[in-house]
Amino acid sequence: MTELGVGSLPLGDPAFNYQEHELNERLKRLYPAVNEEETPLPRSWSPKDKYSYIGLSQNNLRVHYKGHGKNHKDAASVRATHPIPAACGIYYFEVKIVSKGRDGYMGIGLSAQGVNMNRLPGWDKHSYGYHGDDGHSFCSSGTGQPYGPTFTTGDVIGCCVNLINNTCFYTKNGISLGVAFTDLPPNLYPTVGLQTPGEIVDANFGQQPFVFDIEDYMSEWRAKIHGMIARFPIGERLGEWQAVLQNMVSSYLVHHGYCATATAFARATETMIQEDQTSIKNRQRIQKLVLAGRVGEAIEATQQLYPGLLERNPNLLFMLKCRQFVEMVNGTDSEVRCLTIRSPKSQDSYPGSPCLSPHHGASNTHLHTGGSDSPTCSNGVTPPNKSKSHSSSGSIKYPSASSSASSSSSSSPSSINYSESNSSDSTKSQPHSANSTQETSDSEMEIEAEHYTNGVVEGSSARIMNGTYKHEEILQPDDNSIGNGVTDEVCSHSRQLCGGNQAATERMIQFGRELQALNEQLCQEYGKNTTHKKMLQDAFSLLAYSDPWNCPVGQQLDPTQRESLCSALNSAILASADASARSGHGVCSAHGPSPVWFLLLRQSRQLFALAQVQVIVK
Amino acid sequence: MLTDCLTPTHRKCFRESFFINSLGGRPKPVCDMKNAVIGNNKQKANLIVLGAVPRLLYLLQQSSSSMELRTECAVVLGSLAMGTENNIKSLVDCHIIPALLQGLLSPDLVFIEACLRCLRTVFISPVTPVQLLYTDPTVIPHLMSLLSNSLRTQEYITQIFSHCCKTPEHQTILFNHGAIQNIAPLLISPSYKVRMQALKCFSVLAYENTQVSMTLVNGEELFFFYFLSSFSPLMCFFSSSVLVDGELLTQVFVKMMQRDQPIEMQLTAAKCLTYMCRASAIRTDDSCIVLKTLPCLVRMCSKEHLLEERVEGAETLAYLMEPDVELQRIASTTDHLVAMLADYFKYPSSVSAITDIKRLDHDLKHAHELRQAAFKLYASLGSNDEEIRKKITETENMMDRIVSGLSESSIKVRLAAVRCLHSLSRSVQQLRTSFHDHAVWKPLMKLLQNAPDEVLVMASSTLCNLLLEFSPSKEPILESGVMELLCSLTQSDSPALRVNGIWALMNMAFQADQKVKVEIVRCLGTEQLFRLLSDPDTNVLMKTLGLLRNLLSQRAHIDQVMSSHGKQIMQAVTLILEAEHSIEVKEQTLCILVNIADGNTAKDLIMTNDDMLQKIKYYMGHSNVKLQLAATFCVSNLIWNEEDGSQERQDKLREMGFVDILHKLTQSSEPNLSDRAKTALQQYLA
């Protein structure tokens, strides 16, 4: 089993050429939409991207283990040369177990670039595997789930990634074992891992016919998507393609909360925006807050505007809180910023938390939801939700002295100073509600924008509002406009922990404890969650370094890390609105045909991989 | 009543134009009638009451009326047939079928199509006696010959065939008239309906029919035919396999199962292949079964399909893998099937109850079907493999579901649930654990009361397993007074029930205490016991002998039973040993003698019976080792040293020449037998 590179093969070897030819033909047939000049397909294991205990041979298709194999610390993996291109739509490869070696601890699966190779696939974040010894599936976790049968010498294991619905299933000797993973991230590499001496596996990236009839599976999805396109309800709008396309663009803009553009687009095309302006702006405001690192405020705003949403998504809440902690370290979250920067805005934003008392929270909610786009969300329903949220996040206690002061200053204006364009952050959503009852027009927009500029004069928030409503830049992630504002301030403090403020640091530590408590509580309710544990660990590790920005876990502080969380929150809000609309509660105005279009837009590449163009034209 | 439905004009039209002036050949009134009844069941019923049917039939049969009129008549009749079941009944009572079949002899294609359409509608109704298609032997060949005429004739005729092929006789008639060769080309018809109906035809033809299935695979049966009549060169034509567009039928079916085909087609093609496999025409390890048919059927069980499709998929899959453990293993790991089936119990779902009544109604209608299909599939999955049984019992609430299934109102569900329970009861581990935990014996006992035979067979068979010695349910079942029930089962007309009854008693008697044994004998009655010993069913005989063996198991028990029933038992044993029986039966009988010889006083019943001793001697020299061994055991017990009177018995047997035989047996190549003979001889030395 000497290592053979591709180059060491004699050129013009007819067998090799034939195999190469067959591989090209098969890949072309399976993945016609992939442009290999842009996104090459995996064709062999990478001699570079592997652990040292892995040996490669036979054109880098055969993998054998050459370590000690004493325990799991001796595990070793290898990734394919390239990640799976999104344009595949459906991707498939097979691995034949040539020998199970000593113990048969083999893992077959997927992993993202950079995942530790001294492990079996599935043990780490962004890594997924199906293991031969116990037949369990490992989804970014050290503990597996019962999944399928065990596999051993002579078996052929296939792994299929469905990039349309982001799932993965395995096959054993040509039989599908059912879905193993959902919500897969993009750009995964085919990966195998071995752990004991004598283990040898051969990969088939298309060099040979597959045991499983993957083309049949693909044909099913092709038929499904053709059917979806063919059956897409057009009804009376038949022929009004312009309107359909405009609707498509409009719903895309609305989905991402590009409110001004959406309005401008609606004006130019003389169409209506389906979602309530207020609702779009609410979502966008929340997104802005997250992107600006003001996660605490984002949580508050979400709790006010979409009561019950975070309670229903405890994982999302936890992620948000974790992020809030990170932002505290960063000095960007308002809870610590208010202690470091004297500005009316931040002062108000701190006590503005509706979490302070169940009573206030409930009344706020009622007021806001009543005024905005969820008229059926009755008072009778929300308070229990609210109070539940308090009991669940009951560990959150604010410093008592300021809390009593702030609670009166924040919650009472929120109900009284309704029309005074109060600068309080907690009431910021009210002008929306007020507007939403009126007809939305261009002049309204102006007034509305003034509410903000008037209300929030100082601090970076002013820039947020400008950025949001005045400039067209909003189509890009607004890190620049907000981020600048934030980093300016942070820089002026030469990037110290919590902006270098003692009180802020204390507040942060306390928040950390609360977070820990929340994690334990979630563990009790929903069982252990390794992702949470890891997230928490990573966040707390920041404190271990004198300069968190330049430490191994410092990556977390990068503002770009906010983006995924931001889109998760946005999706959750849309999903809840959509769900409630479907279940007939009518909380949110109708999205029209948008869900399908979102799917088409989001996954256009994957879909086009399967849907031939003439069908769409037809 | 008529005035409500028919306008005066209509009535006038029907009465005057139609009834009085009809032979003129103008179809106008009939056409009006057609328009009046379309889509209106009430109108249809009224027209039938008015006596339109005989009149229409009369017109239809008149060769003097114009083709146009006759066709219109057939169309109106077809329209009437589309109504309620009562309509169909009236039409059939008016002898519409022979009239329409007669019409098929016409040369006019449009008329033929109209007749066929009407026939099709009549025959697909469950109220029409299928036999009517076969009363005239010329009908089937004529239908076969019409197949080539048009897409419509193809669709209607194949649909008639697939609905009228219900028995092996029907299959044979259609087969003998070349159904396979005639219908096979339709599988690649440009019309989807024709393809689908042709496929359905094959599925009903192949069901439990080896001849058809073999022909579908390779035309082997016809090949055989060819040899029989090898003198005729014409027969060579049949020797080739059935090909469609250069492909074997199996390949065509596999293509129809492709995942982008309509679900109905995938499912029916899978059924065809399943039936062909079960009829032994395709091996169970053939890739078209393992890699295509089985996964296709598993897919049909998934949530995304219609409830009807899921039921059919599960039932077909259960049937496919019933006899093959390897298929069961594969299915159990395919697409989380075991977990997927748990969804079958979630109808009507709580969501459907809230959201809309229509859906709730639909769910309710299918809920029973879904449950019984799931139970059947679980039963099939778990019939052999212990690992799979474990997986099934570990499925959410599985045991609870079975328990409640046992007492459901639908007999189909009860039967399927008890089948499932029976399948799982083959597991020692499950008997000891989940079966006991969920007290499954309780609903099972309830089910046994007044159940129809098919349920009774399954339930009593399950009970047999629950009465096994290591089953913790044995005690409570005994206490629940099951004895009477089991004894009554042994008097059933059905051999399966007799076997189960006596089997359960046998299990019950195994290592039981004296009280239970006495109770069994008392309850069963010696008369019945000896009647069972002459049962025509070998299984019953074997289990009855087993029961006797278990009754005669401890010395004290042996003596007691033999003292009260010795004479009859010895008689029965003699009879069986003298009669023509299989080796197993004789061995079992000799084992009873072995037990009797182990008793204290019971021994004498053998020792004083020279005839019996001769028989034992005979079996010691039998060609079958098992019988030799049993006979030797018996002798060994008789001459055992430590017991009273052993000396006399030894002497007697020596006189009869047993010692010589024992010496001979020590030379046997069978180690068991020679050892046993040596042990026996040692008794003489001591």
PDB file of C-alpha atoms in Angstrom, chain B residues 342-485:
ATOM      1  CA  ALA B 342     -45.756   4.379  13.590  1.00  0.00           C
ATOM      2  CA  ASP B 343     -47.354   7.273  11.710  1.00  0.00           C
ATOM      3  CA  TYR B 344     -50.049   4.934  10.471  1.00  0.00           C
ATOM      4  CA  PHE B 345     -51.589   5.044  13.922  1.00  0.00           C
ATOM      5  CA  LYS B 346     -51.908   8.808  14.010  1.00  0.00           C
ATOM      6  CA  TYR B 347     -55.153   9.079  12.085  1.00  0.00           C
ATOM      7  CA  PRO B 348     -57.375  10.929  12.402  1.00  0.00           C
ATOM      8  CA  SER B 349     -54.792  13.417  13.535  1.00  0.00           C
ATOM      9  CA  SER B 350     -55.680  16.100  16.003  1.00  0.00           C
ATOM     10  CA  VAL B 351     -54.944  18.704  13.343  1.00  0.00           C
ATOM     11  CA  SER B 352     -57.444  17.281  10.927  1.00  0.00           C
ATOM     12  CA  ALA B 353     -60.125  17.310  13.571  1.00  0.00           C
ATOM     13  CA  ILE B 354     -59.735  21.006  13.975  1.00  0.00           C
ATOM     14  CA  THR B 355     -59.054  22.244  10.496  1.00  0.00           C
ATOM     15  CA  ASP B 356     -61.697  20.710   8.339  1.00  0.00           C
ATOM     16  CA  ILE B 357     -64.476  18.218   8.490  1.00  0.00           C
ATOM     17  CA  LYS B 358     -63.790  16.819   5.061  1.00  0.00           C
ATOM     18  CA  ARG B 359     -60.295  15.824   5.986  1.00  0.00           C
ATOM     19  CA  LEU B 360     -61.478  14.361   9.264  1.00  0.00           C
ATOM     20  CA  ASP B 361     -64.006  12.273   7.411  1.00  0.00           C
ATOM     21  CA  HIS B 362     -61.361  11.098   4.982  1.00  0.00           C
ATOM     22  CA  ASP B 363     -58.976  10.269   7.814  1.00  0.00           C
ATOM     23  CA  LEU B 364     -61.621   8.392   9.750  1.00  0.00           C
ATOM     24  CA  LYS B 365     -62.481   6.340   6.722  1.00  0.00           C
ATOM     25  CA  HIS B 366     -58.919   5.245   6.276  1.00  0.00           C
ATOM     26  CA  ALA B 367     -57.862   5.014   9.884  1.00  0.00           C
ATOM     27  CA  HIS B 368     -58.806   1.336  10.212  1.00  0.00           C
ATOM     28  CA  GLU B 369     -57.247   0.460   6.914  1.00  0.00           C
ATOM     29  CA  LEU B 370     -54.039   2.202   7.867  1.00  0.00           C
ATOM     30  CA  ARG B 371     -53.826   0.485  11.223  1.00  0.00           C
ATOM     31  CA  GLN B 372     -54.456  -2.982   9.904  1.00  0.00           C
ATOM     32  CA  ALA B 373     -51.922  -2.426   7.110  1.00  0.00           C
ATOM     33  CA  ALA B 374     -49.321  -1.329   9.631  1.00  0.00           C
ATOM     34  CA  PHE B 375     -49.995  -4.332  11.870  1.00  0.00           C
ATOM     35  CA  LYS B 376     -49.701  -6.649   8.893  1.00  0.00           C
ATOM     36  CA  LEU B 377     -46.422  -5.135   7.882  1.00  0.00           C
ATOM     37  CA  TYR B 378     -45.066  -5.293  11.430  1.00  0.00           C
ATOM     38  CA  ALA B 379     -46.159  -8.931  11.604  1.00  0.00           C
ATOM     39  CA  SER B 380     -44.344  -9.688   8.396  1.00  0.00           C
ATOM     40  CA  LEU B 381     -41.239  -7.756   9.426  1.00  0.00           C
ATOM     41  CA  GLY B 382     -40.959  -9.453  12.781  1.00  0.00           C
ATOM     42  CA  SER B 383     -41.828 -12.988  11.786  1.00  0.00           C
ATOM     43  CA  ASN B 384     -38.269 -14.297  11.852  1.00  0.00           C
ATOM     44  CA  ASP B 385     -35.607 -11.953  13.075  1.00  0.00           C
ATOM     45  CA  GLU B 386     -35.168 -11.311  16.786  1.00  0.00           C
ATOM     46  CA  GLU B 387     -33.370  -8.021  16.179  1.00  0.00           C
ATOM     47  CA  ILE B 388     -36.279  -6.657  14.146  1.00  0.00           C
ATOM     48  CA  ARG B 389     -38.816  -7.763  16.771  1.00  0.00           C
ATOM     49  CA  LYS B 390     -36.857  -5.814  19.333  1.00  0.00           C
ATOM     50  CA  LYS B 391     -36.873  -2.781  17.069  1.00  0.00           C
ATOM     51  CA  ILE B 392     -40.631  -3.083  16.626  1.00  0.00           C
ATOM     52  CA  THR B 393     -41.452  -3.424  20.305  1.00  0.00           C
ATOM     53  CA  GLU B 394     -39.247  -0.441  21.009  1.00  0.00           C
ATOM     54  CA  THR B 395     -41.241   1.718  18.589  1.00  0.00           C
ATOM     55  CA  GLU B 396     -43.247   4.358  20.384  1.00  0.00           C
ATOM     56  CA  ASN B 397     -46.264   2.879  22.203  1.00  0.00           C
ATOM     57  CA  MET B 398     -46.126  -0.225  20.054  1.00  0.00           C
ATOM     58  CA  MET B 399     -47.349  -2.683  22.671  1.00  0.00           C
ATOM     59  CA  ASP B 400     -50.136  -0.338  23.736  1.00  0.00           C
ATOM     60  CA  ARG B 401     -51.197  -0.024  20.131  1.00  0.00           C
ATOM     61  CA  ILE B 402     -51.341  -3.763  19.698  1.00  0.00           C
ATOM     62  CA  VAL B 403     -53.279  -4.167  22.891  1.00  0.00           C
ATOM     63  CA  SER B 404     -55.857  -1.606  21.850  1.00  0.00           C
ATOM     64  CA  GLY B 405     -55.858  -3.025  18.328  1.00  0.00           C
ATOM     65  CA  LEU B 406     -56.900  -6.391  19.744  1.00  0.00           C
ATOM     66  CA  SER B 407     -60.157  -4.951  20.964  1.00  0.00           C
ATOM     67  CA  GLU B 408     -60.986  -2.658  18.053  1.00  0.00           C
ATOM     68  CA  SER B 409     -64.396  -2.847  16.457  1.00  0.00           C
ATOM     69  CA  SER B 410     -63.033  -3.548  12.993  1.00  0.00           C
ATOM     70  CA  ILE B 411     -62.420  -7.251  12.566  1.00  0.00           C
ATOM     71  CA  LYS B 412     -59.705  -6.527  10.019  1.00  0.00           C
ATOM     72  CA  VAL B 413     -57.749  -4.529  12.553  1.00  0.00           C
ATOM     73  CA  ARG B 414     -58.218  -7.162  15.246  1.00  0.00           C
ATOM     74  CA  LEU B 415     -56.978  -9.861  12.935  1.00  0.00           C
ATOM     75  CA  ALA B 416     -53.961  -7.842  11.864  1.00  0.00           C
ATOM     76  CA  ALA B 417     -53.171  -6.895  15.452  1.00  0.00           C
ATOM     77  CA  VAL B 418     -53.245 -10.491  16.601  1.00  0.00           C
ATOM     78  CA  ARG B 419     -51.064 -11.471  13.640  1.00  0.00           C
ATOM     79  CA  CYS B 420     -48.591  -8.864  14.717  1.00  0.00           C
ATOM     80  CA  LEU B 421     -48.738 -10.094  18.295  1.00  0.00           C
ATOM     81  CA  HIS B 422     -48.243 -13.650  17.114  1.00  0.00           C
ATOM     82  CA  SER B 423     -45.204 -12.652  15.116  1.00  0.00           C
ATOM     83  CA  LEU B 424     -43.680 -10.911  18.119  1.00  0.00           C
ATOM     84  CA  SER B 425     -44.610 -13.779  20.460  1.00  0.00           C
ATOM     85  CA  ARG B 426     -42.044 -15.953  18.740  1.00  0.00           C
ATOM     86  CA  SER B 427     -39.432 -14.062  20.687  1.00  0.00           C
ATOM     87  CA  VAL B 428     -38.394 -15.524  24.040  1.00  0.00           C
ATOM     88  CA  GLN B 429     -37.202 -12.131  25.157  1.00  0.00           C
ATOM     89  CA  GLN B 430     -40.421 -10.339  24.261  1.00  0.00           C
ATOM     90  CA  LEU B 431     -42.500 -13.044  25.963  1.00  0.00           C
ATOM     91  CA  ARG B 432     -40.525 -12.498  29.107  1.00  0.00           C
ATOM     92  CA  THR B 433     -40.576  -8.712  29.010  1.00  0.00           C
ATOM     93  CA  SER B 434     -42.950  -6.539  26.999  1.00  0.00           C
ATOM     94  CA  PHE B 435     -45.669  -9.186  26.716  1.00  0.00           C
ATOM     95  CA  HIS B 436     -45.791  -9.552  30.448  1.00  0.00           C
ATOM     96  CA  ASP B 437     -45.476  -5.834  31.156  1.00  0.00           C
ATOM     97  CA  HIS B 438     -48.433  -5.016  28.956  1.00  0.00           C
ATOM     98  CA  ALA B 439     -50.507  -8.020  30.093  1.00  0.00           C
ATOM     99  CA  VAL B 440     -51.302  -8.817  26.482  1.00  0.00           C
ATOM    100  CA  TRP B 441     -52.892 -12.071  27.577  1.00  0.00           C
ATOM    101  CA  LYS B 442     -55.917 -10.202  28.883  1.00  0.00           C
ATOM    102  CA  PRO B 443     -57.168  -8.734  25.592  1.00  0.00           C
ATOM    103  CA  LEU B 444     -56.053 -11.913  23.891  1.00  0.00           C
ATOM    104  CA  MET B 445     -58.265 -14.024  26.116  1.00  0.00           C
ATOM    105  CA  LYS B 446     -61.110 -11.648  25.440  1.00  0.00           C
ATOM    106  CA  LEU B 447     -60.509 -11.920  21.731  1.00  0.00           C
ATOM    107  CA  LEU B 448     -60.752 -15.697  21.931  1.00  0.00           C
ATOM    108  CA  GLN B 449     -64.363 -15.521  23.041  1.00  0.00           C
ATOM    109  CA  ASN B 450     -66.723 -15.861  20.084  1.00  0.00           C
ATOM    110  CA  ALA B 451     -64.151 -14.805  17.532  1.00  0.00           C
ATOM    111  CA  PRO B 452     -64.468 -15.852  13.903  1.00  0.00           C
ATOM    112  CA  ASP B 453     -62.225 -18.748  12.906  1.00  0.00           C
ATOM    113  CA  GLU B 454     -59.507 -16.733  11.178  1.00  0.00           C
ATOM    114  CA  VAL B 455     -59.007 -14.594  14.276  1.00  0.00           C
ATOM    115  CA  LEU B 456     -59.259 -17.648  16.484  1.00  0.00           C
ATOM    116  CA  VAL B 457     -56.466 -19.440  14.621  1.00  0.00           C
ATOM    117  CA  MET B 458     -54.081 -16.547  15.101  1.00  0.00           C
ATOM    118  CA  ALA B 459     -55.125 -15.822  18.660  1.00  0.00           C
ATOM    119  CA  SER B 460     -54.866 -19.439  19.791  1.00  0.00           C
ATOM    120  CA  SER B 461     -51.529 -19.778  18.090  1.00  0.00           C
ATOM    121  CA  THR B 462     -50.319 -16.750  20.011  1.00  0.00           C
ATOM    122  CA  LEU B 463     -51.738 -18.251  23.158  1.00  0.00           C
ATOM    123  CA  CYS B 464     -49.620 -21.368  22.569  1.00  0.00           C
ATOM    124  CA  ASN B 465     -46.522 -19.208  22.745  1.00  0.00           C
ATOM    125  CA  LEU B 466     -47.763 -17.383  25.821  1.00  0.00           C
ATOM    126  CA  LEU B 467     -48.258 -20.728  27.551  1.00  0.00           C
ATOM    127  CA  LEU B 468     -44.644 -21.726  27.064  1.00  0.00           C
ATOM    128  CA  GLU B 469     -43.031 -22.742  30.316  1.00  0.00           C
ATOM    129  CA  PHE B 470     -40.737 -19.694  30.573  1.00  0.00           C
ATOM    130  CA  SER B 471     -43.473 -17.192  29.791  1.00  0.00           C
ATOM    131  CA  PRO B 472     -44.498 -15.214  32.862  1.00  0.00           C
ATOM    132  CA  SER B 473     -47.992 -14.916  31.409  1.00  0.00           C
ATOM    133  CA  LYS B 474     -48.536 -18.651  31.779  1.00  0.00           C
ATOM    134  CA  GLU B 475     -49.669 -18.449  35.389  1.00  0.00           C
ATOM    135  CA  PRO B 476     -52.297 -15.725  35.003  1.00  0.00           C
ATOM    136  CA  ILE B 477     -53.634 -17.388  31.858  1.00  0.00           C
ATOM    137  CA  LEU B 478     -54.049 -20.674  33.710  1.00  0.00           C
ATOM    138  CA  GLU B 479     -55.884 -18.917  36.456  1.00  0.00           C
ATOM    139  CA  SER B 480     -58.193 -17.199  33.997  1.00  0.00           C
ATOM    140  CA  GLY B 481     -59.759 -20.539  33.154  1.00  0.00           C
ATOM    141  CA  VAL B 482     -58.513 -21.005  29.649  1.00  0.00           C
ATOM    142  CA  MET B 483     -58.712 -24.787  29.850  1.00  0.00           C
ATOM    143  CA  GLU B 484     -62.337 -25.147  28.740  1.00  0.00           C
ATOM    144  CA  LEU B 485     -61.731 -22.939  25.753  1.00  0.00           C
TER     145      LEU B 485
END
